[in-house]
PDB file of C-alpha atoms in Angstrom:
ATOM      1  CA  GLN W   1     144.858  86.641  65.475  1.00 79.00           C
ATOM      2  CA  GLN W   2     142.129  89.548  66.192  1.00 88.00           C
ATOM      3  CA  PRO W   3     143.427  92.961  66.523  1.00 92.00           C
ATOM      4  CA  VAL W   4     143.106  94.312  69.767  1.00 95.00           C
ATOM      5  CA  GLN W   5     141.251  97.592  70.097  1.00 96.00           C
ATOM      6  CA  SER W   6     141.571 100.341  72.662  1.00 96.00           C
ATOM      7  CA  PRO W   7     139.744 102.158  74.743  1.00 97.00           C
ATOM      8  CA  GLN W   8     136.693  99.599  74.980  1.00 95.00           C
ATOM      9  CA  ALA W   9     134.618 102.475  75.731  1.00 97.00           C
ATOM     10  CA  VAL W  10     134.740 106.095  75.701  1.00 97.00           C
ATOM     11  CA  ILE W  11     132.387 109.171  76.679  1.00 97.00           C
ATOM     12  CA  LEU W  12     133.204 112.392  75.381  1.00 96.00           C
ATOM     13  CA  ARG W  13     131.178 116.127  75.540  1.00 96.00           C
ATOM     14  CA  GLU W  14     131.049 117.682  72.137  1.00 96.00           C
ATOM     15  CA  GLY W  15     134.142 119.474  70.793  1.00 96.00           C
ATOM     16  CA  GLU W  16     136.170 116.902  72.138  1.00 97.00           C
ATOM     17  CA  ASP W  17     138.979 115.056  70.833  1.00 96.00           C
ATOM     18  CA  ALA W  18     139.284 110.986  70.921  1.00 96.00           C
ATOM     19  CA  VAL W  19     141.932 108.253  69.732  1.00 97.00           C
ATOM     20  CA  ILE W  20     141.071 104.976  69.369  1.00 98.00           C
ATOM     21  CA  ASN W  21     144.016 102.382  68.575  1.00 97.00           C
ATOM     22  CA  CYS W  22     144.471  99.181  66.904  1.00 97.00           C
ATOM     23  CA  SER W  23     147.358  96.520  67.639  1.00 95.00           C
ATOM     24  CA  SER W  24     148.389  93.232  66.143  1.00 91.00           C
ATOM     25  CA  SER W  25     151.057  91.400  67.120  1.00 88.00           C
ATOM     26  CA  LYS W  26     151.941  90.686  63.223  1.00 84.00           C
ATOM     27  CA  ALA W  27     152.329  93.001  60.676  1.00 83.00           C
ATOM     28  CA  LEU W  28     149.417  93.886  58.439  1.00 86.00           C
ATOM     29  CA  TYR W  29     148.772  94.316  54.883  1.00 85.00           C
ATOM     30  CA  SER W  30     145.881  96.870  55.729  1.00 89.00           C
ATOM     31  CA  VAL W  31     143.946  98.294  58.192  1.00 92.00           C
ATOM     32  CA  HIS W  32     140.168  98.987  57.688  1.00 92.00           C
ATOM     33  CA  TRP W  33     138.001 101.461  59.885  1.00 96.00           C
ATOM     34  CA  TYR W  34     134.478 101.076  60.098  1.00 96.00           C
ATOM     35  CA  ARG W  35     131.649 102.996  62.522  1.00 96.00           C
ATOM     36  CA  GLN W  36     128.485 101.308  63.393  1.00 96.00           C
ATOM     37  CA  LYS W  37     125.204 103.319  64.736  1.00 95.00           C
ATOM     38  CA  HIS W  38     123.234 101.102  67.345  1.00 91.00           C
ATOM     39  CA  GLY W  39     120.946  98.785  64.993  1.00 88.00           C
ATOM     40  CA  GLU W  40     122.238  99.898  61.418  1.00 93.00           C
ATOM     41  CA  ALA W  41     125.327  98.046  59.238  1.00 93.00           C
ATOM     42  CA  PRO W  42     129.051  99.161  59.938  1.00 95.00           C
ATOM     43  CA  VAL W  43     129.865 102.191  57.294  1.00 95.00           C
ATOM     44  CA  PHE W  44     133.339 102.122  55.847  1.00 93.00           C
ATOM     45  CA  LEU W  45     135.286 105.070  57.011  1.00 94.00           C
ATOM     46  CA  MET W  46     138.748 104.478  55.408  1.00 93.00           C
ATOM     47  CA  ILE W  47     141.535 102.230  54.333  1.00 92.00           C
ATOM     48  CA  LEU W  48     145.475 102.316  55.249  1.00 92.00           C
ATOM     49  CA  LEU W  49     148.009 100.247  53.271  1.00 87.00           C
ATOM     50  CA  LYS W  50     151.234 101.706  53.583  1.00 81.00           C
ATOM     51  CA  GLY W  51     153.760 102.079  56.556  1.00 80.00           C
ATOM     52  CA  GLY W  52     153.554 105.722  57.690  1.00 80.00           C
ATOM     53  CA  GLU W  53     150.477 106.333  56.093  1.00 81.00           C
ATOM     54  CA  GLN W  54     148.100 109.078  57.489  1.00 83.00           C
ATOM     55  CA  LYS W  55     144.888 109.574  56.195  1.00 82.00           C
ATOM     56  CA  GLY W  56     141.495 111.160  55.900  1.00 83.00           C
ATOM     57  CA  HIS W  57     140.014 114.590  56.537  1.00 76.00           C
ATOM     58  CA  GLU W  58     140.361 117.198  59.389  1.00 73.00           C
ATOM     59  CA  LYS W  59     137.665 116.095  61.581  1.00 91.00           C
ATOM     60  CA  ILE W  60     138.262 112.362  61.330  1.00 94.00           C
ATOM     61  CA  SER W  61     141.932 110.807  60.318  1.00 94.00           C
ATOM     62  CA  ALA W  62     143.679 107.569  61.006  1.00 95.00           C
ATOM     63  CA  SER W  63     147.709 106.515  60.793  1.00 94.00           C
ATOM     64  CA  PHE W  64     149.355 103.152  59.840  1.00 93.00           C
ATOM     65  CA  ASN W  65     152.720 102.984  62.002  1.00 89.00           C
ATOM     66  CA  GLU W  66     156.063 102.056  60.038  1.00 78.00           C
ATOM     67  CA  LYS W  67     156.082  98.368  61.375  1.00 83.00           C
ATOM     68  CA  LYS W  68     152.530  98.152  60.167  1.00 80.00           C
ATOM     69  CA  GLN W  69     151.162  96.724  63.574  1.00 90.00           C
ATOM     70  CA  GLN W  70     148.982  99.349  64.806  1.00 94.00           C
ATOM     71  CA  SER W  71     146.714 101.971  63.906  1.00 96.00           C
ATOM     72  CA  SER W  72     145.042 104.697  65.268  1.00 96.00           C
ATOM     73  CA  LEU W  73     141.613 106.508  64.288  1.00 97.00           C
ATOM     74  CA  TYR W  74     141.509 109.948  65.406  1.00 96.00           C
ATOM     75  CA  LEU W  75     138.287 112.030  66.137  1.00 96.00           C
ATOM     76  CA  THR W  76     138.678 115.652  66.367  1.00 94.00           C
ATOM     77  CA  ALA W  77     136.025 118.549  67.919  1.00 93.00           C
ATOM     78  CA  SER W  78     133.568 115.424  68.267  1.00 94.00           C
ATOM     79  CA  GLN W  79     130.037 116.071  67.064  1.00 94.00           C
ATOM     80  CA  LEU W  80     126.899 114.139  68.459  1.00 95.00           C
ATOM     81  CA  SER W  81     126.958 112.163  65.012  1.00 94.00           C
ATOM     82  CA  TYR W  82     129.780 110.665  65.793  1.00 96.00           C
ATOM     83  CA  SER W  83     128.474 108.539  68.424  1.00 97.00           C
ATOM     84  CA  GLY W  84     128.730 104.567  67.566  1.00 97.00           C
ATOM     85  CA  THR W  85     130.715 101.363  67.855  1.00 96.00           C
ATOM     86  CA  TYR W  86     133.986 101.684  66.109  1.00 97.00           C
ATOM     87  CA  PHE W  87     135.580  98.621  64.613  1.00 96.00           C
ATOM     88  CA  CYS W  88     138.939  97.991  62.828  1.00 95.00           C
ATOM     89  CA  GLY W  89     139.642  95.231  60.180  1.00 92.00           C
ATOM     90  CA  THR W  90     143.159  93.950  58.998  1.00 90.00           C
ATOM     91  CA  GLU W  91     144.367  91.658  56.787  1.00 86.00           C
ATOM     92  CA  ILE W  92     147.543  89.797  57.244  1.00 75.00           C
ATOM     93  CA  GLY W  93     149.503  89.122  54.678  1.00 60.00           C
ATOM     94  CA  THR W  94     149.025  89.131  50.772  1.00 56.00           C
ATOM     95  CA  GLY W  95     147.421  86.110  49.303  1.00 55.00           C
ATOM     96  CA  GLY W  96     144.870  85.953  51.728  1.00 57.00           C
ATOM     97  CA  PHE W  97     141.372  87.412  51.519  1.00 67.00           C
ATOM     98  CA  LYS W  98     140.444  87.193  55.283  1.00 78.00           C
ATOM     99  CA  THR W  99     139.700  90.494  57.443  1.00 85.00           C
ATOM    100  CA  ILE W 100     139.637  89.957  61.043  1.00 89.00           C
ATOM    101  CA  PHE W 101     137.569  92.897  62.750  1.00 92.00           C
ATOM    102  CA  GLY W 102     138.600  93.755  66.582  1.00 93.00           C
ATOM    103  CA  ALA W 103     135.990  93.780  69.492  1.00 93.00           C
ATOM    104  CA  GLY W 104     134.939  97.374  68.733  1.00 95.00           C
ATOM    105  CA  THR W 105     135.216 100.753  70.739  1.00 96.00           C
ATOM    106  CA  ARG W 106     132.143 102.337  71.983  1.00 96.00           C
ATOM    107  CA  LEU W 107     131.550 106.100  71.587  1.00 97.00           C
ATOM    108  CA  PHE W 108     129.320 108.348  73.193  1.00 97.00           C
ATOM    109  CA  VAL W 109     129.245 111.824  72.242  1.00 96.00           C
ATOM    110  CA  LYS W 110     127.117 114.084  74.567  1.00 96.00           C
ATOM    111  CA  ALA W 111     126.042 117.822  74.479  1.00 93.00           C
TER     112      ALA W 111
ATOM    113  CA  GLU L   1     121.641 103.341  44.640  1.00 86.00           C
ATOM    114  CA  ALA L   2     125.104 100.869  45.068  1.00 84.00           C
ATOM    115  CA  GLN L   3     123.888  98.922  47.861  1.00 93.00           C
ATOM    116  CA  VAL L   4     124.174  95.421  49.164  1.00 97.00           C
ATOM    117  CA  THR L   5     120.547  93.701  49.908  1.00 97.00           C
ATOM    118  CA  GLN L   6     119.698  91.049  52.697  1.00 97.00           C
ATOM    119  CA  ASN L   7     116.691  89.256  53.582  1.00 97.00           C
ATOM    120  CA  PRO L   8     115.005  88.484  55.751  1.00 97.00           C
ATOM    121  CA  ARG L   9     115.923  91.465  58.148  1.00 97.00           C
ATOM    122  CA  TYR L  10     114.474  89.049  61.217  1.00 97.00           C
ATOM    123  CA  LEU L  11     113.952  85.473  61.407  1.00 97.00           C
ATOM    124  CA  ILE L  12     112.800  83.441  64.387  1.00 97.00           C
ATOM    125  CA  THR L  13     113.064  79.718  63.117  1.00 96.00           C
ATOM    126  CA  VAL L  14     113.112  76.695  65.126  1.00 97.00           C
ATOM    127  CA  THR L  15     116.168  74.264  66.020  1.00 97.00           C
ATOM    128  CA  GLY L  16     116.812  72.150  62.790  1.00 97.00           C
ATOM    129  CA  LYS L  17     114.552  73.550  60.424  1.00 97.00           C
ATOM    130  CA  LYS L  18     116.830  74.475  57.301  1.00 97.00           C
ATOM    131  CA  LEU L  19     116.792  78.285  56.311  1.00 97.00           C
ATOM    132  CA  THR L  20     118.605  80.627  53.865  1.00 98.00           C
ATOM    133  CA  VAL L  21     119.458  84.097  54.122  1.00 98.00           C
ATOM    134  CA  THR L  22     120.131  85.809  50.951  1.00 98.00           C
ATOM    135  CA  CYS L  23     122.617  88.640  49.710  1.00 98.00           C
ATOM    136  CA  SER L  24     122.621  90.475  46.938  1.00 98.00           C
ATOM    137  CA  GLN L  25     124.735  93.159  45.520  1.00 97.00           C
ATOM    138  CA  ASN L  26     124.446  95.504  42.158  1.00 95.00           C
ATOM    139  CA  MET L  27     128.478  96.646  42.326  1.00 94.00           C
ATOM    140  CA  ASN L  28     129.962  93.895  40.677  1.00 93.00           C
ATOM    141  CA  HIS L  29     132.049  93.370  43.454  1.00 93.00           C
ATOM    142  CA  GLU L  30     134.385  90.446  43.121  1.00 92.00           C
ATOM    143  CA  TYR L  31     134.384  89.483  46.730  1.00 92.00           C
ATOM    144  CA  MET L  32     131.744  88.435  49.262  1.00 94.00           C
ATOM    145  CA  SER L  33     131.751  87.567  52.692  1.00 94.00           C
ATOM    146  CA  TRP L  34     129.493  86.568  55.743  1.00 97.00           C
ATOM    147  CA  TYR L  35     129.917  87.958  59.117  1.00 96.00           C
ATOM    148  CA  ARG L  36     128.280  86.918  62.388  1.00 97.00           C
ATOM    149  CA  GLN L  37     128.278  89.761  65.017  1.00 96.00           C
ATOM    150  CA  ASP L  38     127.599  88.806  68.595  1.00 94.00           C
ATOM    151  CA  PRO L  39     128.068  90.930  71.989  1.00 88.00           C
ATOM    152  CA  GLY L  40     131.655  91.467  72.798  1.00 84.00           C
ATOM    153  CA  LEU L  41     132.936  89.463  70.116  1.00 87.00           C
ATOM    154  CA  GLY L  42     132.834  92.010  67.404  1.00 88.00           C
ATOM    155  CA  LEU L  43     132.494  90.727  63.440  1.00 93.00           C
ATOM    156  CA  ARG L  44     133.266  87.083  62.946  1.00 94.00           C
ATOM    157  CA  GLN L  45     134.024  86.125  59.470  1.00 93.00           C
ATOM    158  CA  ILE L  46     131.951  82.692  58.452  1.00 96.00           C
ATOM    159  CA  TYR L  47     132.532  81.987  54.963  1.00 95.00           C
ATOM    160  CA  TYR L  48     133.927  84.341  51.927  1.00 92.00           C
ATOM    161  CA  SER L  49     133.869  84.215  48.322  1.00 93.00           C
ATOM    162  CA  MET L  50     136.637  85.697  45.652  1.00 89.00           C
ATOM    163  CA  ASN L  51     134.669  84.963  42.757  1.00 90.00           C
ATOM    164  CA  VAL L  52     132.056  82.836  41.253  1.00 93.00           C
ATOM    165  CA  GLU L  53     132.322  79.256  42.506  1.00 91.00           C
ATOM    166  CA  VAL L  54     135.405  80.368  44.359  1.00 90.00           C
ATOM    167  CA  THR L  55     134.608  80.170  48.413  1.00 93.00           C
ATOM    168  CA  ASP L  56     136.559  79.308  51.187  1.00 91.00           C
ATOM    169  CA  LYS L  57     136.424  79.122  54.917  1.00 91.00           C
ATOM    170  CA  GLY L  58     136.342  81.867  57.513  1.00 90.00           C
ATOM    171  CA  ASP L  59     136.897  81.859  61.234  1.00 89.00           C
ATOM    172  CA  VAL L  60     133.629  80.646  62.522  1.00 95.00           C
ATOM    173  CA  PRO L  61     132.341  78.169  59.332  1.00 96.00           C
ATOM    174  CA  GLU L  62     130.741  75.154  61.519  1.00 97.00           C
ATOM    175  CA  GLY L  63     127.305  74.613  60.892  1.00 97.00           C
ATOM    176  CA  TYR L  64     126.983  77.017  57.791  1.00 98.00           C
ATOM    177  CA  LYS L  65     127.012  76.481  53.664  1.00 98.00           C
ATOM    178  CA  VAL L  66     127.495  79.225  51.096  1.00 97.00           C
ATOM    179  CA  SER L  67     127.373  79.098  47.479  1.00 96.00           C
ATOM    180  CA  ARG L  68     128.164  81.958  44.354  1.00 96.00           C
ATOM    181  CA  LYS L  69     126.641  80.484  41.424  1.00 96.00           C
ATOM    182  CA  GLU L  70     126.163  84.186  40.233  1.00 96.00           C
ATOM    183  CA  LYS L  71     128.753  87.135  40.845  1.00 96.00           C
ATOM    184  CA  ARG L  72     125.846  88.885  42.420  1.00 97.00           C
ATOM    185  CA  ASN L  73     124.507  86.480  44.937  1.00 97.00           C
ATOM    186  CA  PHE L  74     125.916  84.763  47.717  1.00 98.00           C
ATOM    187  CA  PRO L  75     123.130  83.011  49.950  1.00 98.00           C
ATOM    188  CA  LEU L  76     124.222  81.512  53.416  1.00 98.00           C
ATOM    189  CA  ILE L  77     122.252  78.319  54.468  1.00 98.00           C
ATOM    190  CA  LEU L  78     121.858  76.674  57.659  1.00 97.00           C
ATOM    191  CA  GLU L  79     120.940  73.064  57.258  1.00 95.00           C
ATOM    192  CA  SER L  80     120.172  72.460  61.044  1.00 97.00           C
ATOM    193  CA  PRO L  81     119.975  75.435  62.735  1.00 97.00           C
ATOM    194  CA  SER L  82     120.742  75.323  66.258  1.00 97.00           C
ATOM    195  CA  PRO L  83     120.436  78.035  69.290  1.00 97.00           C
ATOM    196  CA  ASN L  84     123.872  78.996  69.190  1.00 96.00           C
ATOM    197  CA  GLN L  85     123.753  80.597  65.762  1.00 98.00           C
ATOM    198  CA  THR L  86     121.194  82.914  67.191  1.00 98.00           C
ATOM    199  CA  SER L  87     123.017  86.071  66.015  1.00 97.00           C
ATOM    200  CA  LEU L  88     123.192  89.080  63.942  1.00 97.00           C
ATOM    201  CA  TYR L  89     124.405  88.207  60.416  1.00 98.00           C
ATOM    202  CA  PHE L  90     126.155  90.732  57.974  1.00 97.00           C
ATOM    203  CA  CYS L  91     126.716  90.122  54.330  1.00 97.00           C
ATOM    204  CA  ALA L  92     129.654  92.434  52.765  1.00 96.00           C
ATOM    205  CA  SER L  93     131.108  93.301  49.122  1.00 95.00           C
ATOM    206  CA  SER L  94     134.355  94.797  48.003  1.00 92.00           C
ATOM    207  CA  LEU L  95     135.771  95.222  44.839  1.00 89.00           C
ATOM    208  CA  LYS L  96     138.705  92.980  44.917  1.00 81.00           C
ATOM    209  CA  GLY L  97     138.420  91.935  48.657  1.00 70.00           C
ATOM    210  CA  GLN L  98     141.866  92.743  49.439  1.00 72.00           C
ATOM    211  CA  GLY L  99     143.087  96.531  50.144  1.00 77.00           C
ATOM    212  CA  THR L 100     139.638  97.773  49.326  1.00 82.00           C
ATOM    213  CA  GLY L 101     137.112  98.682  51.920  1.00 88.00           C
ATOM    214  CA  TYR L 102     133.515  96.697  52.972  1.00 92.00           C
ATOM    215  CA  THR L 103     129.895  97.521  51.834  1.00 95.00           C
ATOM    216  CA  PHE L 104     127.817  95.764  54.537  1.00 96.00           C
ATOM    217  CA  GLY L 105     124.052  94.742  54.023  1.00 96.00           C
ATOM    218  CA  SER L 106     121.352  95.838  56.084  1.00 96.00           C
ATOM    219  CA  GLY L 107     121.647  92.696  58.504  1.00 97.00           C
ATOM    220  CA  THR L 108     119.468  89.743  59.592  1.00 97.00           C
ATOM    221  CA  ARG L 109     118.785  89.133  63.149  1.00 97.00           C
ATOM    222  CA  LEU L 110     118.287  85.387  63.718  1.00 98.00           C
ATOM    223  CA  THR L 111     116.900  83.666  66.501  1.00 98.00           C
ATOM    224  CA  VAL L 112     116.843  79.949  66.514  1.00 97.00           C
ATOM    225  CA  VAL L 113     114.367  78.569  69.585  1.00 96.00           C
TER     226      VAL L 113
END
């Protein structure tokens, strides 16, 4: 039931864009996105609850497709501070309280 | 400052010696959870608690115990640690559990020799 994240890793130059995908075989109640820097705790970025929802600000945003089985995280005009590992966390169905995380996408932004 | 506090940050112990990792949050969150993080596997849920005295198993509960006697505290107990429990552990809390984001503690790096 672990969601599949892609790509596993990506290297960018400052100013370039990136897309990280998170896919599930089942319809999801919600999708969370987190960023973890090396040696630190994951930090919550945003949560999407509705099919077709798009969220975030101009530089970091996310979408949740209509079928609620896929979410994408968009990083625009990347900065050095964007480096880290990005995780999606998925909740399946209502009434449950389990959030299952993907294996993560390692993002490295170089000058 | 709103936060989740875990202690200790680092712990080296021997096989079979009982240990407790403490977790406390000051945000009045109902939901708390423990995860372990291993390379290439992401974050795997050990146990979670929806409120005081209400706990349930996550995906990898074997070898662990938890309790939730107070809303703010959610300790993780390893009664007989084994080397395969060497990992990085995170405690997390959220307002309601479902449909709300998590705040993570700083992590506890546990080594069992």
